Coordinates of C-alpha atoms and ligand atoms in Angstrom, one line a residue:
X351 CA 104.1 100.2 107.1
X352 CA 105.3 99.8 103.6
X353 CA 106.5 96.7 101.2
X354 CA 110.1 97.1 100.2
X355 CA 111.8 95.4 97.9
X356 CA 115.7 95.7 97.8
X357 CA 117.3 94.6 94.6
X358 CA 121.0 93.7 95.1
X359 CA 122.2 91.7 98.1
X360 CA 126.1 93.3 98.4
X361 CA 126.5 95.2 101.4
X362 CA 124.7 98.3 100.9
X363 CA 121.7 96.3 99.6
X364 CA 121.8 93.8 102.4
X365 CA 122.8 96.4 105.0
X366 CA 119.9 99.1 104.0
X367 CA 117.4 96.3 103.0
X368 CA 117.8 94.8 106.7
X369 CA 118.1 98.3 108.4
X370 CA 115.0 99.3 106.8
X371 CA 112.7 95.9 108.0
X372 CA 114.5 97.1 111.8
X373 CA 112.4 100.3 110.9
X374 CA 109.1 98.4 111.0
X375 CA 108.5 97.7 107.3
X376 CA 108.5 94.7 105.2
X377 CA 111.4 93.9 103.1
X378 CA 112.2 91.8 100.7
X379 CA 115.4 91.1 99.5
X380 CA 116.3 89.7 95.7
X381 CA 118.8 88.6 93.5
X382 CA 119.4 86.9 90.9
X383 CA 122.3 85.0 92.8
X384 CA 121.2 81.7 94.1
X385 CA 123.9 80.6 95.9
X386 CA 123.5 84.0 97.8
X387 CA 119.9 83.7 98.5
X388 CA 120.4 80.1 99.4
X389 CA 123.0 81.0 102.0
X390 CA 120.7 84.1 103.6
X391 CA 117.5 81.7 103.8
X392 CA 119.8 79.1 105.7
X393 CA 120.5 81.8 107.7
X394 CA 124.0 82.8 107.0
X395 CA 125.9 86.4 106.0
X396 CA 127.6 86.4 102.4
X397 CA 129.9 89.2 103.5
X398 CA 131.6 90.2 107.0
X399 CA 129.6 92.9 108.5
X400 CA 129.6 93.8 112.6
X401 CA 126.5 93.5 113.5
X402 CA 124.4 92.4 110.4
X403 CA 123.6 89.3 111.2
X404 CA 122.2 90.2 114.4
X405 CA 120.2 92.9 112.7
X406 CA 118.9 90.0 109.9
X407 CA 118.4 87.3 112.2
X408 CA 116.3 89.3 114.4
X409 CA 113.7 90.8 111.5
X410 CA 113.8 87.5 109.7
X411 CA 112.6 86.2 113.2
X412 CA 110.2 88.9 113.2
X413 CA 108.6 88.2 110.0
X414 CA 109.6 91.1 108.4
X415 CA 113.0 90.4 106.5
X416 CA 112.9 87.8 103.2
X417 CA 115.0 86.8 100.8
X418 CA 114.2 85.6 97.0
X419 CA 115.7 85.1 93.4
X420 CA 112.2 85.6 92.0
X421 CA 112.8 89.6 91.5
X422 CA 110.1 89.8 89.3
X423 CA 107.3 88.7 91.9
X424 CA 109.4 90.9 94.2
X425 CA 109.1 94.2 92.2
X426 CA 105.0 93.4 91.5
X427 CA 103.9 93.2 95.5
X428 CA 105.9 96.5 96.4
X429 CA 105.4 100.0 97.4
X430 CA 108.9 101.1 97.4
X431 CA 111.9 99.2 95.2
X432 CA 115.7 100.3 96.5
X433 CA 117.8 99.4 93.6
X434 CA 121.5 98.6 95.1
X435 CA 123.5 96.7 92.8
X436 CA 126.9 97.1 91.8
X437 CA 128.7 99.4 89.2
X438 CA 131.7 98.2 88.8
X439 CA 134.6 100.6 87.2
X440 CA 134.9 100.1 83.1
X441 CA 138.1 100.3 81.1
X442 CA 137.7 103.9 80.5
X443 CA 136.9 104.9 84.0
X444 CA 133.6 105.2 84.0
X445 CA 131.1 103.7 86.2
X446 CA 129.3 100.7 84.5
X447 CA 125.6 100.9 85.5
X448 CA 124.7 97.8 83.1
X449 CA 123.2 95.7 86.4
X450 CA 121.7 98.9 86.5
X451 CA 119.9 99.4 83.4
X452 CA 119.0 95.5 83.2
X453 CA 117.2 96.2 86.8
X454 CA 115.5 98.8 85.7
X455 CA 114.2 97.2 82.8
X456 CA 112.7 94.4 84.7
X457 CA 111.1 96.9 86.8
X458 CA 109.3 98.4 83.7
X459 CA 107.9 95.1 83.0
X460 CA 106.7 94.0 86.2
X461 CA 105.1 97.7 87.0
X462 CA 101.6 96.5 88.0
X463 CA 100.5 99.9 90.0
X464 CA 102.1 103.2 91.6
X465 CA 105.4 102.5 92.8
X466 CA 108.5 105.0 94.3
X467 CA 111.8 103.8 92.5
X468 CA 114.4 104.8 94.8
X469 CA 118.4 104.0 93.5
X470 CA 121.0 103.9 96.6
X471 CA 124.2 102.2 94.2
X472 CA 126.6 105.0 93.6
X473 CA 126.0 106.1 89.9
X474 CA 126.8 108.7 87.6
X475 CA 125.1 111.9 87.6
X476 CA 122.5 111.9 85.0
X477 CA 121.7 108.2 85.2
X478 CA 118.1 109.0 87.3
X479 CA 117.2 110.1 83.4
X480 CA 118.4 107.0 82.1
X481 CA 116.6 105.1 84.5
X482 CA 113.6 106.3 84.2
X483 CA 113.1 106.1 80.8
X484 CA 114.4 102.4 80.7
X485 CA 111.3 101.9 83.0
X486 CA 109.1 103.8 80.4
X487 CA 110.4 101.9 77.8
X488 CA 109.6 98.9 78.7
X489 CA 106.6 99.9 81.1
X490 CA 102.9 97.7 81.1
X491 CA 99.9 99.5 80.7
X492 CA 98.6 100.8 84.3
X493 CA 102.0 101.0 85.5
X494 CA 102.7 104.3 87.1
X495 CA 106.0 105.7 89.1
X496 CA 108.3 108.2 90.5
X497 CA 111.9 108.1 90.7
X498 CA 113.9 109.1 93.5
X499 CA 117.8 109.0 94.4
X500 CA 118.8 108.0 97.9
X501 CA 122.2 107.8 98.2
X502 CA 124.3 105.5 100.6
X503 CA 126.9 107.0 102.9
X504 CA 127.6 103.5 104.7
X505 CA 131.4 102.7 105.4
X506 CA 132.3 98.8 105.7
X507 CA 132.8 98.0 108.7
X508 CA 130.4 99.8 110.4
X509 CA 127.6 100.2 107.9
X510 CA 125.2 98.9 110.3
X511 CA 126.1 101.5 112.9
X512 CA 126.0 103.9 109.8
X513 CA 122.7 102.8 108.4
X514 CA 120.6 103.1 111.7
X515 CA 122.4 106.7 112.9
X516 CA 123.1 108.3 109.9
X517 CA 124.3 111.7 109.7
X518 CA 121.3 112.7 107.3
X519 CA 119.5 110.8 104.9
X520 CA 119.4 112.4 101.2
X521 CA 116.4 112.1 99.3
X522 CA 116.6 113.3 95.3
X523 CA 113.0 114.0 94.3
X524 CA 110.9 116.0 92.1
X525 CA 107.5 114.3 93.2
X526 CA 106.4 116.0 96.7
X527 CA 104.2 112.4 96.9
X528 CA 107.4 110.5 96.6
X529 CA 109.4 112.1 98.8
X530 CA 106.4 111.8 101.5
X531 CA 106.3 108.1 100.6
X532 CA 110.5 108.1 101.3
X533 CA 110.1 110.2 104.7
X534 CA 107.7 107.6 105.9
X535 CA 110.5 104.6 105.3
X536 CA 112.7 107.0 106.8
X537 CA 110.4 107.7 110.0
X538 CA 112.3 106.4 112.4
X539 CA 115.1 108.6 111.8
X540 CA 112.6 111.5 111.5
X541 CA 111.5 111.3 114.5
X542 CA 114.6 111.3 115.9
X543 CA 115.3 114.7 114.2
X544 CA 117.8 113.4 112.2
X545 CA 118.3 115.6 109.1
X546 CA 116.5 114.8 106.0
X547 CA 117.9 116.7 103.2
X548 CA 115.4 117.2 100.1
X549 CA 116.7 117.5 96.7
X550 CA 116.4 117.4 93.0
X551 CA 117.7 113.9 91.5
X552 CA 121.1 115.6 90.1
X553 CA 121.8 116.9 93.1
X554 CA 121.6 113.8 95.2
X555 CA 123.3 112.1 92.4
X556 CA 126.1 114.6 93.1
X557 CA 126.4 114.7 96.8
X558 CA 127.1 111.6 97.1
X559 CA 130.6 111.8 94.3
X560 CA 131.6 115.2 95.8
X561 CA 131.4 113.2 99.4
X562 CA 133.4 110.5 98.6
X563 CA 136.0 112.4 96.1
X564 CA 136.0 115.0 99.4
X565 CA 136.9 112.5 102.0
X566 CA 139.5 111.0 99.2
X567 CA 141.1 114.6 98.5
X568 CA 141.5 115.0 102.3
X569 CA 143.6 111.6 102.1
X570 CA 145.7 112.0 99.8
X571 CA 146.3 116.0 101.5
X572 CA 147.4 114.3 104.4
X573 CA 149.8 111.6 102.9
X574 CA 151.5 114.7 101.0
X575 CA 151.7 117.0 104.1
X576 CA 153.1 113.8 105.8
X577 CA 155.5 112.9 103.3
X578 CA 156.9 116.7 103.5
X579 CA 157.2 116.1 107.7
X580 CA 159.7 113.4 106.7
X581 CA 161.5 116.1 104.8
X582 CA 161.7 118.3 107.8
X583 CA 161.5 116.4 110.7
X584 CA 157.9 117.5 111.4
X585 CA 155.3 114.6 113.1
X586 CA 152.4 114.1 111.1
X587 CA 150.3 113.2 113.8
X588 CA 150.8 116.5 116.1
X589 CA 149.9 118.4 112.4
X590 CA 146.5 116.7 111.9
X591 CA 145.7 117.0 115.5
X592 CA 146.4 120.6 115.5
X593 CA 144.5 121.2 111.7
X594 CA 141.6 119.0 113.3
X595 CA 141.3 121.3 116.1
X596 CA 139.9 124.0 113.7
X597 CA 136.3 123.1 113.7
X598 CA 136.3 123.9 109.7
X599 CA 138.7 121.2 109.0
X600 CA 137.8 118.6 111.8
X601 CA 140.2 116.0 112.5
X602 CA 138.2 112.8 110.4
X603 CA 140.0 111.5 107.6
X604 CA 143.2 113.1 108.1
X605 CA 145.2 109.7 109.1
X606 CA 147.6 109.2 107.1
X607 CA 148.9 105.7 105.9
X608 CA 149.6 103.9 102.9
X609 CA 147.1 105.3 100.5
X610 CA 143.2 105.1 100.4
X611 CA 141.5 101.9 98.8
X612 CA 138.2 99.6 99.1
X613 CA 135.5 99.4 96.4
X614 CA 134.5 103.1 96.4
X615 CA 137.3 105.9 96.7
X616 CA 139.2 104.1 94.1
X617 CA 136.2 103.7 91.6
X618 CA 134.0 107.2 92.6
X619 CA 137.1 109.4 92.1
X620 CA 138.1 108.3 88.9
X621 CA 134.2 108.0 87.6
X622 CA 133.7 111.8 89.0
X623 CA 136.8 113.1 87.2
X624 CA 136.0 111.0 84.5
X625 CA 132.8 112.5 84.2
X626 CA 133.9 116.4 85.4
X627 CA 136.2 115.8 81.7
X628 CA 133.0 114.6 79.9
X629 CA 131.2 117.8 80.9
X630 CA 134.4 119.9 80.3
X631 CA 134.4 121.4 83.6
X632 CA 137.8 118.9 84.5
X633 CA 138.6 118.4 88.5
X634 CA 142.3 119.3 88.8
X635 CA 141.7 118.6 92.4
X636 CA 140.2 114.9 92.3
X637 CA 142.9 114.8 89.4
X638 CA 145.7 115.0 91.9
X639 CA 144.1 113.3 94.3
X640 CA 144.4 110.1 92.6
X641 CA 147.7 110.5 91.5
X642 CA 149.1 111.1 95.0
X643 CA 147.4 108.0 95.9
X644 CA 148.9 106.0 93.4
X645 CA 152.6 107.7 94.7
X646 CA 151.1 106.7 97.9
X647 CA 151.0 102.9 97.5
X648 CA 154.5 103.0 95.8
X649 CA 156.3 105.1 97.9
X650 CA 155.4 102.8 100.8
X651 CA 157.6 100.0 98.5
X652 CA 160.2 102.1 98.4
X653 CA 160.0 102.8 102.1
X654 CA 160.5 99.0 102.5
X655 CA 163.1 98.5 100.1
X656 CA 165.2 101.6 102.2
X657 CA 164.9 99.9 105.1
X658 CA 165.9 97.1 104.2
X659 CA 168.9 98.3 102.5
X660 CA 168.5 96.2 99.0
X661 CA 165.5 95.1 96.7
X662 CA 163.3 91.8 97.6
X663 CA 165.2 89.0 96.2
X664 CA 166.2 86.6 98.4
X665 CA 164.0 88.7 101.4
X666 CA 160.9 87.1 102.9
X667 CA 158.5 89.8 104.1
X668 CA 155.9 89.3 107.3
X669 CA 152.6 91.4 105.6
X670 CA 150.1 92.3 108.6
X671 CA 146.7 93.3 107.1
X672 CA 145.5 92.5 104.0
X673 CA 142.1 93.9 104.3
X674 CA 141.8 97.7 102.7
X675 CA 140.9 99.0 106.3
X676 CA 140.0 97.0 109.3
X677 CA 136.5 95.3 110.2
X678 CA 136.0 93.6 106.8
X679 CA 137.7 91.2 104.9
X680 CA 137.7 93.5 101.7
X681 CA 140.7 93.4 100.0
X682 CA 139.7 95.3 96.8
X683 CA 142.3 98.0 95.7
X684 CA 143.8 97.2 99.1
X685 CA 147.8 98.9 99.2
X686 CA 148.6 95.6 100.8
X687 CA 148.0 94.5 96.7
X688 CA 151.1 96.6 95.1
X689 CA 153.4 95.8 98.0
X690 CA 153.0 91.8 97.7
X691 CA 152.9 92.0 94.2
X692 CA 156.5 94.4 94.4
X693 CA 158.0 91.7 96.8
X694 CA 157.2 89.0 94.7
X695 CA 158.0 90.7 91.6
X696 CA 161.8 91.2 92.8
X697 CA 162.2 87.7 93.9
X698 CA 160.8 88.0 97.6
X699 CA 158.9 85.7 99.8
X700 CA 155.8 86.6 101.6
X701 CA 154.2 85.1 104.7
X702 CA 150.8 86.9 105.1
X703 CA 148.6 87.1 107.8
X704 CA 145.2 89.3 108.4
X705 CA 142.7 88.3 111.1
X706 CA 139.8 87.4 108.5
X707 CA 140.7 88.3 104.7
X708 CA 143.4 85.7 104.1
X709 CA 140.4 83.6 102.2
X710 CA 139.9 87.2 100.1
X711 CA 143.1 88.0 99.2
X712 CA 143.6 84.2 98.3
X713 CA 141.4 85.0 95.1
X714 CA 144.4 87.4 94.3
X715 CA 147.5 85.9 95.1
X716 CA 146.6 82.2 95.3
X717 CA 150.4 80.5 95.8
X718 CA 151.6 83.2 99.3
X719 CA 151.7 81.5 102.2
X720 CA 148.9 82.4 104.6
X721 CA 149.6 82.2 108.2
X722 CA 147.0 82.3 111.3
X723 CA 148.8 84.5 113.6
X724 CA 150.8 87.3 113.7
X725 CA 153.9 85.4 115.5
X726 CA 153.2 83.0 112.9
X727 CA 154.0 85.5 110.0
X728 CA 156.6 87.1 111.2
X729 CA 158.5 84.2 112.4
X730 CA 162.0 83.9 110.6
X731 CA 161.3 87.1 108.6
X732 CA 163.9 89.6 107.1
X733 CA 161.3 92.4 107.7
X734 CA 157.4 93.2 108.8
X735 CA 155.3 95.7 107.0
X736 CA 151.9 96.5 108.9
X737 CA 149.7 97.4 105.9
X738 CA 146.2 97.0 107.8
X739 CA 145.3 98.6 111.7
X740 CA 143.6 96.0 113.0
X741 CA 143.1 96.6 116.6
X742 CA 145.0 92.8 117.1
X743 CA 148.5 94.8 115.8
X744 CA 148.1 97.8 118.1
X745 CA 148.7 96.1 120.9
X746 CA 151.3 93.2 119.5
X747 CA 154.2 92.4 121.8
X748 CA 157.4 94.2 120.8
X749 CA 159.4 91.9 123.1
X750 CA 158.0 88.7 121.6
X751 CA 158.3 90.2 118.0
X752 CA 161.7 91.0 118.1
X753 CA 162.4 87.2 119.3
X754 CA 160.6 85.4 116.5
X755 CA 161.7 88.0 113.2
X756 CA 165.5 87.0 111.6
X757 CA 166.0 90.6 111.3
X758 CA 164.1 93.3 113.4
X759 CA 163.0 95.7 110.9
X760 CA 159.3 96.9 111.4
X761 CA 157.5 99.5 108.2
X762 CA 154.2 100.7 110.5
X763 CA 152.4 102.2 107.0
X764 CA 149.5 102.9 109.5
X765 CA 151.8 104.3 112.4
X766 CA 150.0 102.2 114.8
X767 CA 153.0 100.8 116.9
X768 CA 154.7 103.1 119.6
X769 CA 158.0 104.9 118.6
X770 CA 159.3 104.7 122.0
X771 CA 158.8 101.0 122.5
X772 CA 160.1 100.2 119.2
X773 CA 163.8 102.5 119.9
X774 CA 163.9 100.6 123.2
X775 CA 163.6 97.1 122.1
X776 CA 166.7 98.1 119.1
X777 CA 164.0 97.8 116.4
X778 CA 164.8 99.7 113.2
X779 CA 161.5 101.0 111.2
X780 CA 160.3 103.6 109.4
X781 CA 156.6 105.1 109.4
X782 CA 154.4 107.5 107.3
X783 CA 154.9 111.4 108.5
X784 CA 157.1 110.7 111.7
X785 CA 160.2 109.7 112.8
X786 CA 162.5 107.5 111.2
X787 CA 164.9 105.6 113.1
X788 CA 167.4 103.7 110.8
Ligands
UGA1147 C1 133.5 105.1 101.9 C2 132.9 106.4 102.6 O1 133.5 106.7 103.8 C3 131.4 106.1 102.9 O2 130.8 107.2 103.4 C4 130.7 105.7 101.5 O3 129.3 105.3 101.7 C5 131.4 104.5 100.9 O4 132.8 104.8 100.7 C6 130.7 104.1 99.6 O5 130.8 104.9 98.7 O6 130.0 103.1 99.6 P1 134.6 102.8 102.7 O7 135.1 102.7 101.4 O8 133.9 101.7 103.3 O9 133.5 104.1 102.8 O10 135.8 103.1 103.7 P2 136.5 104.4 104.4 O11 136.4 104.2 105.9 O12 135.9 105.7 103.9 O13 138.0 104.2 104.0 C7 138.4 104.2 102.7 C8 139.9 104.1 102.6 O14 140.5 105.3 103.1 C9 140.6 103.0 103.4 O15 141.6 102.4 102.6 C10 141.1 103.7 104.6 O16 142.2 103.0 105.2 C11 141.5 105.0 104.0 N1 141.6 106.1 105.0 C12 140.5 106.5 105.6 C13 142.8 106.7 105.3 O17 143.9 106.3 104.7 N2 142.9 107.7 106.2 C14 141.8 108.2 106.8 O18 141.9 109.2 107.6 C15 140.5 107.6 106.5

């Protein structure tokens, strides 16, 4: 079995570093966050994850999960080091790999024999090079490596589940001894045939941005084919379900709703077209993409403000979901963002409720009044906008709804409530893609 060392405790750092000691090998985990390190020694989770701290409590109970802020002692005892921290979006769209670079410089220093550099943050194509000769730069004598790119596919919310039965594992590496060394880590998975793709660095670098930008293109696709169902009384729902049915479109990622957000569609599209400019081979596609998203999040304001018959002043909104999808309590470049910040920009109240990132979005909008329930938000409102699908809304009672709101108004931007049940209790709402009763 191999020492790991995963640098970077966010979720895919945490998530792969934990996943990997379930695989048999030892891992540690470092950063240079103590009050993170602290908190995973005392055995807590940092972040919301199902399942992870099952998966951490039962390899750090198996001696074979750590955690320490002494990266440098961490890089020096392993075989393998997975470099996961963040890149964060710059000013001018671009990814900013700093954490990166400053990693990867530390690992130059503290090279005391042969080691298999592996990268799973999402990073611009190209940065492999970069890497790698930060590591030189700075390298000891006797050190010795190879540099591979292993990109993460994880979604929040189920990472754990995505981590452990993965649809293939992508391995960027010129060394046949390093990509031997990063089967091995991998042998579970192996052995249960699931694909390992082999590749050159670039090209790994790159699966993983056309992946994302894909999925995000297929998005956007839908919100514009549902936004042209409103025009002509066409049901969005029946559409993807009959597109989804060809087996070269499939029906994933073609729920529509209020526009995409979370840490990575938002940030990989705009770094990929960014870059596709850079090279001058521009993507009109991811281009447009993220313009109809941004449309997206606006036109689900406007929605509201139709529905309601006037702008916000004087109005007190019920938000459900804050969270940029359900299962985590991420509330980065969630829609939920521009539709409190519209409300409140017009003179509207909110009263805000998501089942566990009201503490997140606090960090945002510090003054809105959180509630604990759904009744609770909704009670006395002028209108309700469902901005999250947490399974909790799905199956709300209409009845008891329509008793506690002032007036019964319902926008479903994730068209999670039934359409019959909302005509028979006399609600009036509006969806994305279906029908509108007003
Ligand atoms: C995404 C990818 O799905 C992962 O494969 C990838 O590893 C990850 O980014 C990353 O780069 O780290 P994630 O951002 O966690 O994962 O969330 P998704 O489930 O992909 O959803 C992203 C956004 O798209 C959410 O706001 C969601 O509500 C929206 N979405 C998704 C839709 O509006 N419609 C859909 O059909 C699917």
């Amino acid at each position: 079995m191999k020492k790991i060392t995963v640098i970077g405790t966010g979720y895919v750092g945490l998530v792969s570093g934990a996943g990997i000691s379930d695989f048999g090998h030892h891992v540690t985990c470092a950063d240079i966050i103590e009050s993170k390190i602290r908190l995973l020694k005392n055995g807590e989770i940092p972040i919301y994850e199902p399942g992870l701290h099952e998966l951490v409590d039962r390899n750090v109970n198996a001696g074979r999960l750590s955690f320490t802020t002494k990266v440098d002692e961490a890089i020096q005892q392993a075989d393998v080091i997975f470099i996961a921290v963040g890149t964060p979006q710059s000013d001018n769209g671009e990814a900013n790999i700093s954490a990166v670079e400053s990693v990867a410089k530390s690992i130059g220093k503290n090279l005391n024999s042969y080691k298999v550099i592996c990268t799973k943050s999402t990073v611009p194509i190209g940065t492999g090079n970069i890497i790698c000769e930060l590591i030189r730069e700075n390298m000891v004598d006797g050190g010795e490596f190879d540099y591979v790119s292993n990109p993460e596919f994880l979604r929040e919310g189920s990472a754990v589940k995505d981590f452990l039965w993965p649809d293939r594992v992508v391995i960027g590496a010129s060394s046949t001894k390093a990509f031997n060394i990063m089967q091995d880590v991998y042998r579970p998975l192996y052995v249960n045939e699931k694909p390992i793709l082999h590749t050159n660095v670039a090209t790994a670098e790159m699966i993983k941005y056309a992946a994302n930008a894909f999925l995000a293109l297929k998005i956007s696709y839908i919100n514009e084919v549902a936004n042209l169902c409103e025009a002509v009384g066409a049901d969005v729902h029946l559409v993807a379900k009959g597109m989804g049915q060809d087996g070269r479109i499939s029906s994933k990622f073609l729920h529509p709703g209020p526009g995409f957000g979370g840490s990575c569609f938002p940030k990989d599209t705009q770094a990929f077209a960014t870059l596709s400019r850079k090279k001058g081979v521009p993507m009109n596609t991811i281009d447009a993409a993220i313009t109809t998203n941004n449309i997206q999040k606006t036109r689900m304001v406007e929605k509201l403000k139709n529905l309601i018959g006037s702008d916000f002043s004087g109005k007190t909104i019920g938000i459900l979901g804050l969270a940029f999808k359900p299962n985590t309590d991420d509330v980065r470049e969630s829609s939920s963002i521009e539709m409190i910040q519209s409300i409140l920009d017009e003179g509207g109240k909110v009263k805000a409720y998501d089942p566990i990132a009201n503490k997140s979005m606090q960090n945002i909008f510090t003054d809105l009044n959180y509630l604990h329930s759904w009744e609770e938000a909704c009670d006395g409102v002028d209108a309700m906008v469902i901005m999250t699908e947490w399974n909790e809304f799905r199956g709300m009672n209409l009845k008891k709804l329509k008793k506690v709101m002032k007036t019964p108004l319902v926008l479903d931007t994730r068209n999670i409530l039934s359409m019959d049940k909302l005509s028979e209790y006399g609600f009036q709402f509006d969806n994305v893609g279906r029908k509108t009763v007003l």
